């Protein structure tokens, strides 16, 4: 996939603005969080937040790539007795995620703006604007925000492992936001690329982020015995990928665009839509559909290069949600 040059963007009813485009999209991922325990979770361990200092931002690289990414996690309430309450109305807990836990949950925001010279990756102008917007958005949703800058791959994966070891039983959700360069299936830390499967794996393995019940490895006879035992309710089991919502900034195989001043198209519209929407009343998939429309309709590239001129972008939503998701106020 070829690198792109800087271009101008033509948002409707706005002046032309310079942008950079990237090779992959971000994601917003929502997944289950068991509610069977009531102990308070410990705070996430804070490792070194690496920020490489530079005297001044380098000049814009005309072969820059950008891949803003966003991720989040929603709570699965299989077997929960209390229905989620949205706008003073009670909803069937079979169809709405329980968002009435003690805490909304953690939001980990990773911003990769600078990269080691050997990566041949350019400075990501505009990502500081994205960072501020994303932090504000998740604070409004009442997440406990932790932000990290320019981590190396081992540090980044270590943070994901640490959050997977936290007891999230009293959390509604966790959120993971990643803003960086990328390629299809790969996101870049400051010292090199990381396959997305390695990003998701620690969270998928978190014991307190699932309502899966009995593990697949247990003998079938034991599971049948539990189901048949007098006074023991049939155990509900879910696939490990249930309750994820992954929202990429662009569909696979296409470029994700970023404005050097205003930030990436995807994060601009994600945070704008979240700011103007009452997420306690509007189901989150509807929110993301509005983001898709805004990105698709309101932006267009403008450049003297005919191969890059008049290009569009649309985010991609991959949903494994099993219920409707709202964010009622705490």
Coordinates of C-alpha atoms in Angstrom, one line a residue:
X1 CA 0.0 0.0 0.0
X2 CA 1.7 3.2 -1.1
X3 CA 2.4 6.2 1.1
X4 CA 0.5 9.4 0.6
X5 CA 1.4 13.0 0.2
X6 CA 0.0 15.9 2.1
X7 CA -3.3 17.2 0.6
X8 CA -6.0 19.7 1.4
X9 CA -9.4 18.6 2.7
X10 CA -12.7 20.1 1.6
X11 CA -15.1 19.7 4.4
X12 CA -18.5 21.0 3.4
X13 CA -19.0 24.7 4.2
X14 CA -15.5 25.0 5.4
X15 CA -12.2 26.3 4.0
X16 CA -9.7 23.9 2.5
X17 CA -7.4 22.3 5.1
X18 CA -4.2 20.4 4.8
X19 CA -4.4 16.8 5.7
X20 CA -2.3 13.7 5.9
X21 CA -3.6 10.2 5.2
X22 CA -2.7 6.9 6.6
X23 CA -2.8 3.2 5.7
X24 CA -5.1 1.8 8.3
X25 CA -8.0 2.6 10.5
X26 CA -8.6 2.7 14.2
X27 CA -11.1 0.8 16.3
X28 CA -13.6 1.2 19.1
X29 CA -14.0 -2.1 20.8
X30 CA -16.7 -3.0 23.4
X31 CA -16.7 -6.2 25.3
X32 CA -18.2 -7.9 28.4
X33 CA -17.3 -7.3 32.0
X34 CA -18.6 -9.8 34.6
X35 CA -20.6 -8.5 37.5
X36 CA -20.6 -11.5 39.8
X37 CA -18.1 -9.9 42.3
X38 CA -18.5 -6.8 44.3
X39 CA -15.0 -6.0 45.6
X40 CA -13.5 -2.7 44.5
X41 CA -10.9 -3.0 41.8
X42 CA -7.4 -1.8 42.4
X43 CA -6.2 1.2 40.4
X44 CA -4.3 0.4 37.2
X45 CA -0.6 0.3 37.7
X46 CA 1.1 3.4 36.2
X47 CA 4.2 2.6 34.3
X48 CA 6.5 5.1 32.7
X49 CA 4.8 7.3 30.2
X50 CA 7.4 7.9 27.6
X51 CA 7.4 11.2 25.7
X52 CA 10.4 11.9 23.6
X53 CA 11.2 15.6 23.7
X54 CA 12.0 17.5 20.6
X55 CA 13.0 21.2 20.4
X56 CA 10.3 21.8 17.8
X57 CA 8.0 19.6 15.6
X58 CA 9.8 18.6 12.4
X59 CA 8.6 19.9 9.1
X60 CA 5.6 18.1 7.6
X61 CA 6.7 14.9 5.8
X62 CA 5.1 14.7 2.4
X63 CA 5.1 10.9 2.6
X64 CA 3.4 10.8 5.9
X65 CA 1.0 8.1 7.0
X66 CA -1.5 8.2 9.8
X67 CA -3.8 5.7 11.4
X68 CA -5.9 7.1 14.3
X69 CA -7.4 4.4 16.4
X70 CA -10.0 4.2 19.1
X71 CA -11.1 1.4 21.3
X72 CA -13.6 0.9 24.1
X73 CA -15.2 -1.9 26.1
X74 CA -18.8 -2.4 27.3
X75 CA -20.2 -4.5 30.1
X76 CA -22.1 -7.7 29.6
X77 CA -24.7 -8.3 32.2
X78 CA -25.8 -11.9 31.5
X79 CA -27.9 -13.0 34.5
X80 CA -27.9 -9.5 36.0
X81 CA -31.0 -8.9 38.2
X82 CA -31.1 -5.2 37.7
X83 CA -32.2 -3.8 34.4
X84 CA -30.2 -0.8 33.0
X85 CA -32.2 2.4 33.4
X86 CA -32.2 4.9 30.5
X87 CA -33.9 8.2 30.8
X88 CA -36.0 7.1 33.8
X89 CA -37.2 4.1 31.9
X90 CA -36.5 0.4 32.8
X91 CA -35.3 -1.8 30.0
X92 CA -35.3 -5.6 29.8
X93 CA -31.8 -6.7 31.0
X94 CA -31.8 -9.3 28.3
X95 CA -31.6 -6.6 25.7
X96 CA -29.7 -3.7 27.4
X97 CA -26.2 -3.8 29.0
X98 CA -26.1 -3.2 32.7
X99 CA -24.4 0.2 33.1
X100 CA -25.3 0.7 36.8
X101 CA -22.1 -0.6 38.4
X102 CA -20.1 1.4 41.0
X103 CA -17.8 2.8 38.4
X104 CA -18.0 3.5 34.6
X105 CA -14.6 2.0 34.2
X106 CA -11.1 2.7 32.9
X107 CA -10.2 4.5 29.7
X108 CA -6.7 4.0 28.4
X109 CA -5.7 6.5 25.8
X110 CA -2.5 5.8 23.8
X111 CA -1.1 8.6 21.6
X112 CA 1.9 7.8 19.4
X113 CA 3.1 11.0 17.8
X114 CA 6.9 10.6 17.6
X115 CA 8.8 7.5 16.2
X116 CA 12.3 6.3 16.2
X117 CA 14.3 7.2 13.1
X118 CA 14.7 3.6 12.1
X119 CA 10.9 3.2 11.7
X120 CA 10.9 5.8 8.9
X121 CA 7.6 7.0 10.3
X122 CA 6.8 10.8 10.3
X123 CA 5.8 13.0 13.2
X124 CA 2.0 12.9 13.5
X125 CA 0.9 16.5 13.3
X126 CA -2.6 17.1 14.7
X127 CA -2.6 14.1 17.0
X128 CA -2.3 16.3 20.0
X129 CA -5.6 17.8 19.1
X130 CA -7.1 14.3 18.8
X131 CA -5.7 13.5 22.2
X132 CA -7.3 16.5 23.9
X133 CA -10.7 15.8 22.2
X134 CA -10.7 12.1 23.1
X135 CA -9.8 12.7 26.7
X136 CA -12.6 15.2 27.0
X137 CA -15.1 12.8 25.4
X138 CA -14.3 9.9 27.7
X139 CA -14.4 12.1 30.8
X140 CA -17.9 13.3 29.7
X141 CA -18.9 9.6 29.5
X142 CA -17.5 9.3 33.1
X143 CA -14.6 7.0 32.5
X144 CA -11.5 7.2 34.6
X145 CA -9.0 8.3 32.0
X146 CA -5.3 7.3 31.9
X147 CA -3.3 8.7 29.0
X148 CA 0.1 7.5 27.7
X149 CA 2.4 9.1 25.1
X150 CA 5.0 7.5 22.7
X151 CA 5.4 4.2 24.5
X152 CA 7.7 1.5 23.0
X153 CA 6.0 -1.7 22.0
X154 CA 6.9 -3.6 25.2
X155 CA 5.6 -0.8 27.4
X156 CA 2.4 -0.6 25.4
X157 CA 1.7 -4.3 25.7
X158 CA 2.7 -4.3 29.3
X159 CA 0.0 -1.7 30.0
X160 CA -2.6 -3.8 28.3
X161 CA -1.5 -6.8 30.3
X162 CA -1.8 -4.8 33.5
X163 CA -5.3 -3.7 32.8
X164 CA -6.3 -7.3 31.9
X165 CA -5.2 -8.3 35.5
X166 CA -7.5 -5.6 37.1
X167 CA -10.7 -6.8 38.7
X168 CA -13.4 -5.1 36.5
X169 CA -16.3 -6.6 38.3
X170 CA -17.5 -3.2 39.5
X171 CA -16.9 -1.5 36.2
X172 CA -19.5 -0.9 33.4
X173 CA -16.9 -0.9 30.7
X174 CA -13.3 -0.3 29.7
X175 CA -12.1 1.9 26.9
X176 CA -8.9 1.6 24.9
X177 CA -8.0 4.4 22.5
X178 CA -5.0 4.1 20.1
X179 CA -3.9 6.9 17.9
X180 CA -0.9 6.1 15.6
X181 CA 0.4 5.2 12.2
X182 CA -0.8 1.9 11.0
X183 CA -1.1 -0.7 8.2
X184 CA -3.8 -3.2 7.7
X185 CA -3.7 -5.5 10.8
X186 CA -0.9 -3.5 12.4
X187 CA -0.6 -0.5 14.7
X188 CA 2.7 1.2 15.4
X189 CA 4.3 1.9 18.7
X190 CA 7.2 4.4 18.8
X191 CA 9.7 1.7 18.0
X192 CA 7.8 -0.5 15.5
X193 CA 4.7 -2.3 14.5
X194 CA 2.4 -4.5 16.6
X195 CA -0.2 -6.9 15.2
X196 CA -3.7 -6.0 16.3
X197 CA -4.3 -9.5 17.4
X198 CA -1.6 -8.9 20.1
X199 CA -3.4 -5.8 21.2
X200 CA -6.7 -7.5 21.7
X201 CA -5.5 -10.8 23.2
X202 CA -4.7 -9.6 26.8
X203 CA -8.2 -8.1 27.1
X204 CA -9.9 -11.1 25.6
X205 CA -8.2 -13.2 28.3
X206 CA -9.3 -11.0 31.2
X207 CA -11.3 -13.2 33.6
X208 CA -13.5 -10.3 34.9
X209 CA -14.4 -9.1 31.4
X210 CA -16.6 -12.0 30.5
X211 CA -19.8 -13.7 31.5
X212 CA -18.9 -16.9 29.7
X213 CA -19.5 -19.1 32.8
X214 CA -18.0 -22.6 32.6
X215 CA -14.8 -22.7 30.5
X216 CA -14.6 -24.7 27.3
X217 CA -11.9 -26.9 28.7
X218 CA -14.1 -28.4 31.5
X219 CA -15.4 -31.9 30.8
X220 CA -18.7 -32.1 29.1
X221 CA -19.9 -34.6 31.8
X222 CA -19.2 -32.0 34.5
X223 CA -21.1 -29.3 32.6
X224 CA -24.1 -31.7 32.2
X225 CA -24.0 -32.5 35.8
X226 CA -24.1 -28.9 36.8
X227 CA -27.0 -28.3 34.4
X228 CA -28.9 -31.3 35.8
X229 CA -28.2 -30.7 39.5
X230 CA -31.3 -29.9 41.6
X231 CA -31.4 -26.2 42.5
X232 CA -28.5 -25.2 40.3
X233 CA -29.5 -22.9 37.4
X234 CA -28.3 -23.7 33.9
X235 CA -25.0 -21.9 33.3
X236 CA -24.9 -19.3 30.5
X237 CA -21.8 -19.4 28.4
X238 CA -20.7 -16.9 25.7
X239 CA -17.9 -16.9 23.1
X240 CA -14.8 -15.0 24.2
X241 CA -15.3 -12.4 21.5
X242 CA -18.9 -11.6 22.5
X243 CA -19.6 -8.0 23.6
X244 CA -16.8 -6.4 21.5
X245 CA -17.5 -3.4 19.3
X246 CA -14.6 -2.5 17.0
X247 CA -14.9 0.7 15.1
X248 CA -12.1 1.3 12.5
X249 CA -11.5 4.8 11.2
X250 CA -11.6 3.4 7.7
X251 CA -12.5 0.2 5.9
X252 CA -9.7 -2.3 5.2
X253 CA -7.5 -1.5 2.2
X254 CA -8.2 2.2 2.2
X255 CA -6.5 5.3 3.7
X256 CA -7.3 7.1 6.9
X257 CA -7.0 10.9 6.6
X258 CA -5.6 13.3 9.2
X259 CA -5.6 17.1 9.3
X260 CA -2.3 18.6 10.6
X261 CA -4.2 21.3 12.5
X262 CA -7.6 19.8 13.4
X263 CA -6.8 16.1 13.8
X264 CA -8.0 13.0 12.0
X265 CA -11.3 13.0 10.3
X266 CA -12.5 10.0 12.3
X267 CA -11.6 11.4 15.7
X268 CA -12.9 14.9 14.8
X269 CA -16.4 13.5 14.1
X270 CA -16.3 10.8 16.8
X271 CA -15.7 13.4 19.5
X272 CA -18.1 16.0 17.9
X273 CA -21.0 13.5 17.7
X274 CA -20.3 12.3 21.3
X275 CA -20.4 15.9 22.5
X276 CA -23.7 16.7 20.9
X277 CA -25.5 13.4 21.7
X278 CA -27.1 12.3 24.9
X279 CA -25.7 8.8 25.1
X280 CA -28.1 8.0 28.0
X281 CA -30.9 8.1 25.5
X282 CA -29.3 7.3 22.1
X283 CA -28.1 3.7 21.7
X284 CA -24.4 3.6 20.9
X285 CA -24.6 1.8 17.6
X286 CA -26.8 4.7 16.4
X287 CA -24.1 7.1 17.6
X288 CA -21.5 5.3 15.6
X289 CA -23.7 5.3 12.5
X290 CA -23.9 9.1 12.8
X291 CA -20.1 9.2 13.0
X292 CA -19.9 7.1 9.8
X293 CA -22.3 9.5 8.0
X294 CA -20.4 12.6 9.2
X295 CA -17.0 11.3 8.0
X296 CA -18.4 10.0 4.7
X297 CA -20.4 13.2 3.8
X298 CA -18.5 16.1 5.3
X299 CA -14.9 15.5 4.1
X300 CA -13.2 15.3 0.8
X301 CA -9.5 15.6 0.0
X302 CA -8.1 18.3 -2.3
X303 CA -4.7 18.2 -3.9
X304 CA -2.9 18.8 -7.2
X305 CA -2.1 15.1 -7.4
X306 CA -4.9 13.6 -9.4
X307 CA -4.4 10.2 -7.7
X308 CA -5.1 11.8 -4.3
X309 CA -7.7 14.4 -5.2
X310 CA -11.4 14.2 -4.3
X311 CA -10.9 11.2 -2.1
X312 CA -13.5 10.1 0.6
X313 CA -13.4 8.0 3.7
X314 CA -15.9 6.0 5.7
X315 CA -15.3 4.3 9.1
X316 CA -16.0 0.6 9.6
X317 CA -18.0 -0.9 12.5
X318 CA -17.5 -4.5 13.4
X319 CA -20.0 -5.4 16.1
X320 CA -20.1 -8.5 18.4
X321 CA -22.4 -6.7 20.8
X322 CA -25.1 -8.9 22.2
X323 CA -27.2 -6.1 23.8
X324 CA -28.0 -2.5 23.4
X325 CA -25.6 0.0 24.9
X326 CA -26.4 3.3 26.6
X327 CA -24.3 5.5 29.0
X328 CA -26.7 6.7 31.7
X329 CA -25.3 9.3 34.1
X330 CA -23.8 8.1 37.4

